[in-house]
Amino acid sequence: MQLGLSVSDSDVSSFTPLVVLELADDTKAEAITWLLNRIRGKQQNGGAELLVDQLLFPAQDGQKSNQNVFVVGSTLQRLLKGAEDVGLFKEFQDGTMRGFTYANRESFKDFYGDGEGFLSDAECQYIIKHELDTLRAKNEEHVPGYPKVKLYPGKSVVRRLQSKGVLVQYFPLHNKEDLKRLSFSWYKKIKLSFQPLDDIRHYFGEGLALYFGFLEYFTFALVPMAFIGIPYYLFDWEDYDKYVLFAVFNLVWSTVFLEVWKRCSATLAYGWGTLSHKKAFEEPRAGFHGALGFNPITGREEPVYPSSKYHLRIYLVSVPFVLLCLYLSFYVMMVYFDMENWAISIYNENPNLATGILLFVPSIIYAVVIEIMNLLYRYAAEFLTNWENHRLESSFQNHLVLKVLVFNFVNCFASLFYIAFVMQDMVLLRQSLATLLITSQILNQVMEAFLPYWLQRRRNKKVHKRMRRMMGDKELPLLEQVQLETEMNTYLGTFDDYLEQFLLFGYVSLFSCVYPLAAVLVVLNNITEVYSDAFKMCHVFKRPFSEPAANIGVWQLAFETMSIISVVTNCALIGLSSQVKAYFPESETQMILIVVAIEHVLLAFKFILAFVIPDVPKHIQVKLAKLEFDSLEALKKRQYENV
């Protein structure tokens, strides 16, 4: 089984290193000894039964390097037993996906001999992370050498060390050979083909593979919208009949797009064994704090934080803060409209090329300010959500997503709604939408691709120069790789990637009937996004730990909510068109009632369509039902034998 880069005895470690663990350089010796003993200790004694070795970096430029860097690995048997502990699903001999058990290991497809190659690289590292995270305190009252760092019986040791800064970071190592093969098939050759999602999943895990699967699916789904949008943009797209047809197609497209994606993600998740994966019991977050109390569910002592304080922090601090940020966003928007009026007045006084270009300057400045405000708010939202002291990581993520989505939606789309429904200026709406979309795409490409690439190249050169100066002609590839990856940026998850696609989906679905070219611009952006994101994952960020995922989570609900809002927006835009108003010259109320009725009909059609299209394909439903039936039959048989 090729678990990582091969390391010989001369390269410091006698086993295959999978995970790097870095402690603070001033960590007390007794704390290091205690932690290593727990990692190496037998499971029955509360240890993880893993292999761990220290990496010794020579002094550089007269300064001592951090010597508290360790590599962690495991025996094959320990990994296979760990696969059962974490509940990995693997393909059985009959083609169904079943939870792996060590006792029945030979009944699983692709298990040959002692199981060499049965587990993927990402799965092995995920198992090691699980074993490290579940190292629990026993009778220790505090971390050895740190009397103020209290330990609570049954709580995660690694999470405690992280929250107190003793453990700086731990991350999985890249596999150079596998990474080279993946890079070549993924982004190094320009091709009109699907991404190697199975290879991405094999190397990075299901969560990241699902993001790239969604990015690819979204891009292909936009192609029909783009093809229809081009003639609308080039020809008589103000014509009422064509206008309505495009809006209705937009609404049907957004519904079918999301419903079919559910089926695609279910198919992918079943093939990867995560569709039936049961979520493990959540441990408290590393940053969660409170007075020592008793957990009635686990029976363990752990920090307890009163729910009254938790809710007071949310409703008396977080909610007012978010409302204040929204007010600032509206204030900036009104400043933008003042700038817009100023540019228009100058153009009207002296229409020429220079003043014509000046018309686009306010929108460009506003688009840049929006991106800066989104970035600053993101940091503030993370700080505030952390301060709220959520016990579980899932609760933390949900509150963070809600805060960020509300602000980003208002910050990015409020000006467009104001132009469309207050000013009712369709020409300015098209201009603003195009400028915001194009400027945000350029800024995202610079910030997400070019800048990280340039910084990483500089960092790589410094590390290579430093290692050559320290080691001379002696080759120590592991030391150099660990040194390089230790200094890489940490990948913070798919949050920002999904957020970008969510905003692009909003630009397409909310106002595309006014600016049909939006889908074309998003397609072009996403094509470059695939390659830039692939490069970042392979060469800019540390390798993230694999996380099992069956779908895109809360983002599915976010996209569906945006789709519902788009129905209201497009119907309102149709009602504002001069052609519609011409049909009701005397009764505006009648026009409004008819538009609202049409909106309700479209919403009803949308929900019926969502209900008719099943989330999981029929053949997968049959396989899942068969698996459940077999499990019940096996349980009955076992109970009968015990009688």
C-alpha positions as CSV (number, residue, x, y, z in Angstrom):
1,M,0.0,0.0,0.0
2,Q,1.5,3.3,-1.1
3,L,0.6,5.6,1.8
4,G,2.9,8.5,1.2
5,L,6.4,9.3,0.2
6,S,8.8,6.4,0.9
7,V,11.3,7.2,3.7
8,S,14.4,5.2,4.4
9,D,16.2,4.9,7.7
10,S,18.7,7.4,6.5
11,D,15.9,9.9,6.0
12,V,15.2,10.1,9.8
13,S,12.2,7.8,10.0
14,S,11.9,4.1,9.5
15,F,8.2,4.2,8.6
16,T,6.1,5.9,6.1
17,P,5.2,9.3,7.5
18,L,1.6,10.4,6.9
19,V,0.9,13.3,9.2
20,V,3.2,16.1,10.5
21,L,2.7,17.3,14.1
22,E,4.3,20.6,15.2
23,L,4.5,21.7,18.8
24,A,5.5,25.2,20.0
25,D,9.3,25.5,20.0
26,D,9.3,26.3,23.8
27,T,7.1,23.3,24.7
28,K,8.2,21.7,28.0
29,A,10.1,18.4,27.7
30,E,7.8,16.6,30.1
31,A,4.8,17.6,28.0
32,I,6.4,16.3,24.8
33,T,7.4,13.0,26.5
34,W,3.8,12.6,27.8
35,L,2.2,13.3,24.5
36,L,4.5,10.9,22.5
37,N,3.9,8.2,25.0
38,R,0.1,8.6,24.6
39,I,0.4,8.5,20.8
40,R,2.6,5.4,20.9
41,G,0.7,3.7,23.8
42,K,-1.5,0.6,23.5
43,Q,-5.2,1.2,22.8
44,Q,-6.2,-0.7,25.9
45,N,-4.1,1.7,28.0
46,G,-5.7,4.8,26.4
47,G,-3.1,5.3,23.7
48,A,-3.4,5.7,19.9
49,E,-1.0,2.9,19.0
50,L,0.5,4.9,16.2
51,L,4.1,5.4,15.1
52,V,5.8,8.7,15.7
53,D,9.3,10.0,15.2
54,Q,11.1,13.4,15.6
55,L,12.5,15.4,12.8
56,L,15.8,17.2,13.6
57,F,16.4,20.4,11.6
58,P,19.9,21.8,11.6
59,A,20.5,25.3,12.9
60,Q,20.2,28.0,10.3
61,D,22.0,31.3,10.2
62,G,23.2,30.8,13.7
63,Q,19.6,30.4,15.0
64,K,18.2,27.2,16.3
65,S,15.3,25.7,14.3
66,N,12.1,24.4,15.9
67,Q,13.0,20.9,17.0
68,N,9.5,20.0,18.1
69,V,8.3,18.7,14.7
70,F,7.2,15.1,14.5
71,V,6.0,12.7,11.8
72,V,3.2,10.2,12.5
73,G,2.5,7.0,10.7
74,S,0.9,3.6,11.4
75,T,1.1,-0.1,10.7
76,L,-1.3,-1.5,8.1
77,Q,-3.2,-3.6,10.6
78,R,-3.8,-0.6,12.8
79,L,-5.1,1.4,9.9
80,L,-7.5,-1.4,8.9
81,K,-8.9,-1.6,12.4
82,G,-9.1,2.2,12.5
83,A,-11.1,2.1,9.2
84,E,-13.8,0.1,11.1
85,D,-13.6,2.6,14.1
86,V,-14.4,5.6,11.8
87,G,-17.1,3.7,9.9
88,L,-15.6,3.8,6.4
89,F,-17.9,2.3,3.7
90,K,-16.2,0.2,1.1
91,E,-17.4,-1.8,-1.9
92,F,-18.5,-5.4,-1.0
93,Q,-18.0,-8.4,-3.3
94,D,-21.7,-8.1,-4.4
95,G,-21.2,-4.5,-5.6
96,T,-23.0,-2.8,-2.6
97,M,-21.4,-0.3,-0.3
98,R,-21.1,-1.6,3.2
99,G,-19.5,-0.4,6.5
100,F,-16.0,-2.0,6.6
101,T,-15.3,-4.5,9.4
102,Y,-11.9,-6.0,10.1
103,A,-13.3,-9.4,10.7
104,N,-15.0,-9.6,7.2
105,R,-12.1,-7.7,5.4
106,E,-11.6,-10.5,2.8
107,S,-15.3,-10.2,1.7
108,F,-14.6,-6.6,0.4
109,K,-13.8,-5.9,-3.2
110,D,-10.1,-5.0,-3.9
111,F,-8.9,-6.5,-0.6
112,Y,-6.1,-8.8,-1.6
113,G,-3.5,-10.5,0.6
114,D,-2.8,-8.4,3.7
115,G,-4.8,-5.4,2.4
116,E,-2.0,-3.6,0.6
117,G,-3.5,-0.7,-1.4
118,F,-7.0,-1.2,0.0
119,L,-7.1,2.1,1.8
120,S,-6.5,5.4,-0.1
121,D,-3.9,7.9,1.0
122,A,-6.6,10.3,2.2
123,E,-8.4,7.6,4.2
124,C,-5.2,6.6,6.0
125,Q,-4.6,10.2,7.0
126,Y,-8.2,10.7,8.1
127,I,-7.9,7.6,10.3
128,I,-4.8,8.9,11.9
129,K,-6.4,12.3,12.5
130,H,-9.4,10.5,14.1
131,E,-7.1,8.5,16.4
132,L,-5.2,11.6,17.5
133,D,-8.4,13.6,18.1
134,T,-9.8,10.8,20.2
135,L,-6.8,10.6,22.5
136,R,-8.6,11.3,25.8
137,A,-7.4,12.5,29.2
138,K,-7.4,9.8,31.9
139,N,-6.4,10.7,35.4
140,E,-4.2,13.7,34.6
141,E,-5.3,16.9,36.2
142,H,-3.2,19.1,33.9
143,V,-0.7,18.8,31.0
144,P,2.7,17.8,32.4
145,G,4.8,20.9,32.8
146,Y,1.8,23.2,32.4
147,P,-0.1,23.3,35.8
148,K,-2.5,26.0,34.4
149,V,-3.6,23.9,31.4
150,K,-6.3,21.8,33.0
151,L,-7.3,18.4,31.7
152,Y,-10.8,17.0,32.1
153,P,-11.3,13.2,32.2
154,G,-12.6,11.9,28.8
155,K,-11.9,15.0,26.9
156,S,-9.7,15.2,23.8
157,V,-6.0,15.9,24.6
158,V,-5.2,17.2,21.1
159,R,-8.0,19.7,21.1
160,R,-6.9,21.0,24.5
161,L,-3.3,21.4,23.4
162,Q,-4.5,23.2,20.3
163,S,-6.7,25.6,22.2
164,K,-3.8,26.5,24.6
165,G,-1.3,27.0,21.8
166,V,1.0,24.1,22.8
167,L,0.1,22.2,19.6
168,V,0.8,24.7,16.7
169,Q,-0.6,22.6,13.8
170,Y,-0.9,19.1,12.4
171,F,-1.5,18.3,8.8
172,P,-1.3,15.4,6.3
173,L,1.8,15.2,4.1
174,H,1.5,15.5,0.3
175,N,2.4,12.4,-1.7
176,K,4.8,13.7,-4.4
177,E,4.2,10.9,-6.9
178,D,0.4,10.9,-6.5
179,L,0.3,14.7,-6.6
180,K,2.3,14.8,-9.8
181,R,-0.1,12.3,-11.5
182,L,-3.2,14.1,-10.2
183,S,-1.8,17.5,-11.3
184,F,-1.2,16.2,-14.9
185,S,-4.7,14.7,-15.3
186,W,-6.4,17.7,-13.5
187,Y,-5.1,21.0,-14.7
188,K,-1.7,20.8,-16.5
189,K,-3.3,20.0,-19.8
190,I,-6.1,22.1,-21.3
191,K,-8.9,19.7,-22.4
192,L,-12.6,19.6,-22.9
193,S,-13.5,16.8,-20.5
194,F,-14.7,16.1,-17.1
195,Q,-12.5,16.5,-14.0
196,P,-11.0,13.3,-12.5
197,L,-13.4,13.4,-9.5
198,D,-12.5,9.9,-8.3
199,D,-8.8,10.8,-8.3
200,I,-9.5,14.1,-6.5
201,R,-11.6,12.2,-3.9
202,H,-8.9,9.6,-3.6
203,Y,-6.3,12.2,-2.8
204,F,-8.2,15.0,-1.0
205,G,-11.4,13.3,0.2
206,E,-15.1,13.5,-0.5
207,G,-15.8,17.0,0.8
208,L,-13.4,18.7,-1.7
209,A,-14.3,16.3,-4.5
210,L,-18.0,17.3,-4.1
211,Y,-17.0,21.0,-4.3
212,F,-15.2,20.4,-7.6
213,G,-18.0,18.2,-8.8
214,F,-20.5,21.0,-8.0
215,L,-18.3,23.6,-9.7
216,E,-18.1,21.5,-12.8
217,Y,-21.8,20.7,-12.8
218,F,-22.7,24.4,-12.3
219,T,-20.5,25.4,-15.2
220,F,-22.0,22.9,-17.6
221,A,-25.5,23.7,-16.5
222,L,-24.9,27.4,-17.3
223,V,-24.0,26.6,-20.9
224,P,-27.7,26.5,-22.1
225,M,-28.3,29.8,-20.4
226,A,-25.2,31.3,-22.0
227,F,-26.2,30.1,-25.5
228,I,-29.7,31.5,-25.1
229,G,-28.4,34.7,-23.5
230,I,-26.0,35.7,-26.4
231,P,-28.7,36.3,-29.0
232,Y,-30.9,38.0,-26.4
233,Y,-28.0,40.4,-25.8
234,L,-27.0,40.9,-29.4
235,F,-30.5,41.4,-30.9
236,D,-33.9,42.9,-29.8
237,W,-33.8,41.8,-26.2
238,E,-36.1,44.6,-25.1
239,D,-39.0,42.9,-26.8
240,Y,-41.6,41.9,-24.2
241,D,-42.4,38.4,-25.4
242,K,-38.8,37.4,-25.5
243,Y,-38.2,39.1,-22.2
244,V,-40.9,37.0,-20.5
245,L,-39.7,33.7,-22.2
246,F,-36.2,34.2,-21.0
247,A,-37.4,34.9,-17.4
248,V,-39.5,31.8,-17.3
249,F,-36.7,29.7,-18.7
250,N,-34.4,31.1,-16.1
251,L,-36.8,30.1,-13.3
252,V,-37.3,26.5,-14.6
253,W,-33.5,26.2,-15.2
254,S,-32.6,27.2,-11.6
255,T,-35.1,24.6,-10.2
256,V,-34.1,21.8,-12.5
257,F,-30.4,22.6,-12.0
258,L,-30.6,22.3,-8.2
259,E,-32.8,19.2,-8.2
260,V,-30.7,17.3,-10.7
261,W,-27.5,18.2,-8.7
262,K,-29.0,16.5,-5.7
263,R,-29.3,13.3,-7.8
264,C,-25.7,13.7,-9.1
265,S,-24.3,14.3,-5.6
266,A,-26.2,11.2,-4.3
267,T,-24.8,9.1,-7.1
268,L,-21.2,10.4,-6.3
269,A,-21.7,9.9,-2.6
270,Y,-23.0,6.4,-3.0
271,G,-20.0,5.4,-5.1
272,W,-17.7,6.9,-2.6
273,G,-19.4,5.2,0.4
274,T,-20.5,8.3,2.2
275,L,-24.3,8.4,1.4
276,S,-25.0,6.0,4.2
277,H,-22.2,7.2,6.4
278,K,-23.5,8.0,9.9
279,K,-22.1,11.2,11.4
280,A,-20.0,10.5,14.5
281,F,-20.8,11.9,17.9
282,E,-19.5,15.5,17.9
283,E,-16.9,16.5,20.4
284,P,-16.9,20.0,21.8
285,R,-14.9,22.5,19.7
286,A,-11.2,23.2,20.6
287,G,-12.0,26.8,21.6
288,F,-15.1,26.0,23.7
289,H,-14.7,27.0,27.3
290,G,-16.7,27.1,30.5
291,A,-16.9,25.9,34.1
292,L,-16.3,22.2,34.7
293,G,-19.6,20.3,34.7
294,F,-21.3,17.0,33.9
295,N,-22.5,15.9,30.4
296,P,-25.6,13.8,30.9
297,I,-25.2,12.2,27.5
298,T,-21.6,11.0,27.7
299,G,-21.3,10.8,31.5
300,R,-18.0,12.7,31.3
301,E,-16.9,15.8,33.0
302,E,-16.4,18.7,30.6
303,P,-16.7,22.5,30.3
304,V,-20.3,23.7,30.5
305,Y,-21.5,27.1,29.4
306,P,-24.9,28.4,30.3
307,S,-27.3,28.6,27.4
308,S,-28.7,31.9,28.7
309,K,-25.2,33.6,28.3
310,Y,-24.8,32.0,24.9
311,H,-28.2,33.4,23.7
312,L,-27.5,36.8,25.3
313,R,-24.3,37.1,23.3
314,I,-26.1,36.3,20.1
315,Y,-29.1,38.5,20.5
316,L,-27.6,41.5,22.4
317,V,-24.2,41.7,20.6
318,S,-24.1,39.6,17.4
319,V,-27.5,40.6,16.0
320,P,-27.0,44.4,16.6
321,F,-23.5,44.1,15.1
322,V,-24.8,42.5,12.0
323,L,-27.5,45.1,11.7
324,L,-24.9,47.9,12.1
325,C,-22.8,46.3,9.3
326,L,-25.9,46.2,7.1
327,Y,-26.6,49.9,7.8
328,L,-23.0,50.7,6.9
329,S,-23.5,48.7,3.7
330,F,-26.6,50.8,2.8
331,Y,-24.7,54.0,3.6
332,V,-21.9,53.0,1.2
333,M,-24.5,52.2,-1.4
334,M,-26.0,55.7,-1.1
335,V,-22.5,57.2,-1.5
336,Y,-22.2,55.1,-4.7
337,F,-25.4,56.5,-6.1
338,D,-24.2,60.1,-5.3
339,M,-21.0,59.3,-7.3
340,E,-23.1,57.8,-10.1
341,N,-25.3,61.0,-10.3
342,W,-22.1,63.1,-10.3
343,A,-20.6,61.1,-13.3
344,I,-23.9,61.2,-15.2
345,S,-24.2,65.0,-14.7
346,I,-20.6,65.5,-16.0
347,Y,-21.4,63.3,-19.1
348,N,-24.6,65.2,-19.8
349,E,-22.7,68.5,-19.7
350,N,-19.9,67.4,-22.0
351,P,-20.5,64.0,-23.7
352,N,-17.2,62.6,-25.1
353,L,-15.0,59.5,-24.8
354,A,-13.4,60.6,-21.5
355,T,-16.7,61.4,-19.7
356,G,-18.2,58.2,-21.3
357,I,-15.5,56.2,-19.6
358,L,-16.1,58.1,-16.4
359,L,-19.6,56.7,-16.3
360,F,-18.1,53.3,-15.4
361,V,-15.8,54.6,-12.6
362,P,-18.3,54.7,-9.8
363,S,-19.4,51.1,-10.4
364,I,-15.8,49.9,-10.5
365,I,-14.9,51.7,-7.3
366,Y,-18.1,50.4,-5.6
367,A,-17.3,46.8,-6.7
368,V,-13.8,47.1,-5.2
369,V,-15.3,48.5,-2.0
370,I,-17.8,45.6,-1.8
371,E,-15.0,43.1,-2.0
372,I,-13.1,44.9,0.7
373,M,-16.1,45.1,3.0
374,N,-16.9,41.4,2.4
375,L,-13.4,40.5,3.4
376,L,-13.3,42.7,6.6
377,Y,-16.8,41.5,7.6
378,R,-15.7,37.9,7.2
379,Y,-12.9,38.4,9.8
380,A,-15.3,40.2,12.1
381,A,-17.9,37.5,11.7
382,E,-15.4,34.7,12.5
383,F,-14.2,36.6,15.6
384,L,-17.8,37.2,16.8
385,T,-19.0,33.7,16.2
386,N,-15.9,32.4,18.0
387,W,-16.7,34.8,20.9
388,E,-20.3,33.4,21.1
389,N,-18.6,30.2,22.4
390,H,-20.5,27.5,20.4
391,R,-20.0,24.1,21.9
392,L,-20.1,22.2,18.6
393,E,-18.3,22.9,15.3
394,S,-21.5,22.3,13.3
395,S,-23.2,25.1,15.4
396,F,-20.3,27.4,14.9
397,Q,-20.3,26.8,11.1
398,N,-24.1,27.3,10.8
399,H,-24.0,30.6,12.6
400,L,-20.9,31.8,10.7
401,V,-22.5,30.9,7.3
402,L,-25.8,32.7,8.3
403,K,-23.9,35.9,9.3
404,V,-21.7,35.9,6.2
405,L,-24.6,35.0,3.7
406,V,-26.9,37.8,5.0
407,F,-24.2,40.4,4.8
408,N,-22.8,39.3,1.4
409,F,-26.3,39.1,-0.1
410,V,-27.2,42.7,1.1
411,N,-23.8,44.1,0.3
412,C,-23.6,42.6,-3.2
413,F,-27.2,42.9,-4.3
414,A,-28.8,45.8,-2.4
415,S,-27.7,48.4,-5.0
416,L,-29.1,46.3,-7.8
417,F,-32.5,45.9,-6.0
418,Y,-32.5,49.7,-5.4
419,I,-31.8,50.5,-9.0
420,A,-34.4,48.0,-10.3
421,F,-37.3,48.7,-8.0
422,V,-36.8,52.2,-6.6
423,M,-35.0,54.0,-9.4
424,Q,-36.5,51.7,-12.1
425,D,-33.6,52.4,-14.4
426,M,-33.0,49.3,-16.5
427,V,-30.1,50.8,-18.4
428,L,-28.2,51.6,-15.1
429,L,-29.2,48.2,-13.8
430,R,-27.5,46.4,-16.8
431,Q,-24.5,48.6,-16.5
432,S,-24.1,48.1,-12.7
433,L,-24.7,44.4,-12.9
434,A,-22.1,44.0,-15.7
435,T,-19.5,46.1,-13.8
436,L,-20.0,44.4,-10.5
437,L,-19.8,41.0,-12.0
438,I,-16.7,41.6,-14.2
439,T,-14.8,43.5,-11.4
440,S,-15.6,40.9,-8.7
441,Q,-14.4,38.1,-11.1
442,I,-11.1,39.9,-11.8
443,L,-10.5,40.7,-8.1
444,N,-11.3,37.1,-7.2
445,Q,-8.9,35.7,-9.7
446,V,-6.1,38.0,-8.6
447,M,-6.7,37.3,-4.8
448,E,-7.3,33.6,-5.2
449,A,-4.9,32.6,-7.9
450,F,-2.2,35.0,-8.9
451,L,-1.3,36.5,-5.5
452,P,-1.1,33.1,-3.7
453,Y,0.9,31.6,-6.6
454,W,3.4,34.5,-6.5
455,L,3.7,34.4,-2.7
456,Q,4.2,30.6,-2.7
457,R,6.9,30.8,-5.4
458,R,8.8,33.2,-3.2
459,R,8.3,31.0,-0.2
460,N,9.5,27.9,-2.0
461,K,12.6,29.7,-3.2
462,K,13.5,30.8,0.3
463,V,13.0,27.3,1.7
464,H,15.1,25.6,-1.1
465,K,17.9,28.1,-0.6
466,R,17.8,27.7,3.2
467,M,17.9,23.9,2.9
468,R,20.8,23.9,0.4
469,R,22.7,26.2,2.7
470,M,22.1,24.0,5.7
471,M,22.6,20.6,4.2
472,G,25.1,21.3,1.4
473,D,25.2,18.3,-1.0
474,K,23.4,16.0,1.4
475,E,19.9,15.1,0.2
476,L,17.2,14.9,2.8
477,P,13.9,15.2,0.8
478,L,11.7,14.6,3.9
479,L,13.2,17.4,5.8
480,E,12.8,19.8,2.9
481,Q,9.3,18.7,2.2
482,V,8.2,19.1,5.8
483,Q,9.9,22.5,6.0
484,L,8.2,23.6,2.9
485,E,4.7,22.3,3.8
486,T,4.9,23.7,7.3
487,E,5.2,27.2,5.9
488,M,2.4,26.8,3.4
489,N,-1.0,28.4,3.9
490,T,-3.6,26.3,5.7
491,Y,-6.7,25.5,3.6
492,L,-9.6,26.8,5.6
493,G,-12.2,24.6,3.8
494,T,-14.7,25.1,1.0
495,F,-16.6,28.0,2.7
496,D,-15.2,30.8,0.5
497,D,-15.4,28.7,-2.6
498,Y,-19.1,27.9,-2.2
499,L,-19.7,31.5,-1.2
500,E,-18.2,32.8,-4.5
501,Q,-20.4,30.4,-6.5
502,F,-23.5,31.4,-4.4
503,L,-23.0,35.0,-5.3
504,L,-22.4,34.2,-9.0
505,F,-25.6,32.1,-9.0
506,G,-27.3,35.2,-7.6
507,Y,-26.1,37.4,-10.4
508,V,-27.3,34.9,-13.0
509,S,-30.7,34.0,-11.5
510,L,-31.8,37.3,-10.0
511,F,-31.3,39.7,-12.9
512,S,-30.1,37.7,-15.9
513,C,-33.3,38.5,-17.8
514,V,-32.1,42.2,-17.7
515,Y,-28.5,41.2,-18.5
516,P,-28.6,37.9,-20.4
517,L,-24.8,37.9,-20.8
518,A,-24.3,37.2,-17.1
519,A,-24.3,33.4,-17.7
520,V,-21.6,33.8,-20.4
521,L,-19.4,35.7,-18.0
522,V,-19.9,33.2,-15.2
523,V,-19.1,30.3,-17.5
524,L,-15.8,31.9,-18.5
525,N,-15.0,32.7,-14.8
526,N,-15.7,29.1,-13.7
527,I,-13.6,27.6,-16.4
528,T,-10.6,29.5,-15.1
529,E,-11.8,28.8,-11.5
530,V,-11.4,25.1,-12.0
531,Y,-7.8,25.4,-13.1
532,S,-6.8,28.1,-10.5
533,D,-8.5,26.2,-7.6
534,A,-6.9,22.9,-8.7
535,F,-3.5,24.6,-8.8
536,K,-4.0,26.1,-5.3
537,M,-5.0,22.8,-3.8
538,C,-1.9,21.1,-5.3
539,H,0.8,23.7,-4.8
540,V,-0.3,26.6,-2.6
541,F,-2.1,25.1,0.4
542,K,-1.2,22.4,2.9
543,R,-2.9,19.2,2.1
544,P,-6.2,19.2,4.0
545,F,-7.5,16.2,5.9
546,S,-10.2,14.2,4.2
547,E,-13.7,14.7,5.5
548,P,-16.5,12.3,4.6
549,A,-19.4,14.2,2.9
550,A,-22.6,13.1,1.3
551,N,-23.7,16.5,-0.1
552,I,-22.8,20.1,-0.1
553,G,-24.6,20.6,3.2
554,V,-26.1,24.0,4.1
555,W,-25.1,25.5,0.8
556,Q,-27.9,23.4,-1.0
557,L,-30.4,25.3,1.2
558,A,-28.7,28.6,0.4
559,F,-28.9,28.0,-3.4
560,E,-32.5,26.9,-3.1
561,T,-33.4,30.1,-1.2
562,M,-31.7,32.2,-3.8
563,S,-33.7,30.4,-6.5
564,I,-37.0,31.2,-4.7
565,I,-36.0,34.9,-4.4
566,S,-35.2,34.9,-8.1
567,V,-38.8,34.0,-8.9
568,V,-40.0,37.1,-7.0
569,T,-37.3,39.3,-8.6
570,N,-37.9,38.3,-12.2
571,C,-41.7,38.5,-11.9
572,A,-41.3,42.0,-10.4
573,L,-39.0,43.0,-13.3
574,I,-41.5,41.8,-15.8
575,G,-44.2,43.9,-14.0
576,L,-42.0,47.0,-14.3
577,S,-41.5,46.7,-18.0
578,S,-43.2,49.3,-20.2
579,Q,-44.8,46.7,-22.4
580,V,-46.7,45.2,-19.4
581,K,-47.7,48.6,-18.1
582,A,-49.1,49.4,-21.5
583,Y,-51.7,46.6,-21.1
584,F,-53.0,48.3,-17.9
585,P,-53.1,52.0,-18.6
586,E,-55.8,52.8,-16.1
587,S,-55.4,50.2,-13.3
588,E,-52.0,49.6,-11.8
589,T,-53.5,47.6,-9.0
590,Q,-54.9,45.1,-11.4
591,M,-51.4,44.7,-13.0
592,I,-49.8,44.1,-9.6
593,L,-52.4,41.5,-8.7
594,I,-51.8,39.7,-12.0
595,V,-48.0,39.8,-11.6
596,V,-48.4,38.4,-8.0
597,A,-50.7,35.7,-9.3
598,I,-48.2,34.7,-12.0
599,E,-45.4,34.7,-9.3
600,H,-47.5,32.3,-7.1
601,V,-48.1,30.0,-10.1
602,L,-44.4,29.9,-10.9
603,L,-43.5,29.2,-7.3
604,A,-46.1,26.4,-7.2
605,F,-44.7,25.0,-10.4
606,K,-41.2,25.3,-8.9
607,F,-42.2,23.3,-5.8
608,I,-44.1,20.7,-7.8
609,L,-41.0,20.2,-10.0
610,A,-38.8,19.9,-6.9
611,F,-41.2,17.3,-5.5
612,V,-41.5,15.3,-8.8
613,I,-37.8,14.9,-9.3
614,P,-36.5,12.5,-6.6
615,D,-33.4,13.5,-4.7
616,V,-31.9,10.0,-5.0
617,P,-31.9,8.0,-8.3
618,K,-34.2,4.9,-8.2
619,H,-31.3,2.4,-8.7
620,I,-29.5,3.8,-5.7
621,Q,-32.7,3.7,-3.6
622,V,-33.0,0.0,-4.4
623,K,-29.4,-0.6,-3.4
624,L,-29.9,1.2,-0.1
625,A,-33.1,-0.6,0.6
626,K,-31.4,-4.0,-0.1
627,L,-28.6,-3.1,2.2
628,E,-31.0,-2.2,5.0
629,F,-32.9,-5.4,4.4
630,D,-29.7,-7.5,4.6
631,S,-28.7,-5.8,7.8
632,L,-32.1,-6.5,9.4
633,E,-31.9,-10.2,8.3
634,A,-28.4,-10.5,9.7
635,L,-29.5,-9.0,13.0
636,K,-32.5,-11.4,13.2
637,K,-30.2,-14.4,12.5
638,R,-27.7,-13.3,15.2
639,Q,-30.6,-12.9,17.7
640,Y,-32.0,-16.3,16.8
641,E,-28.6,-18.0,17.2
642,N,-28.2,-16.4,20.7
643,V,-31.5,-17.7,21.9
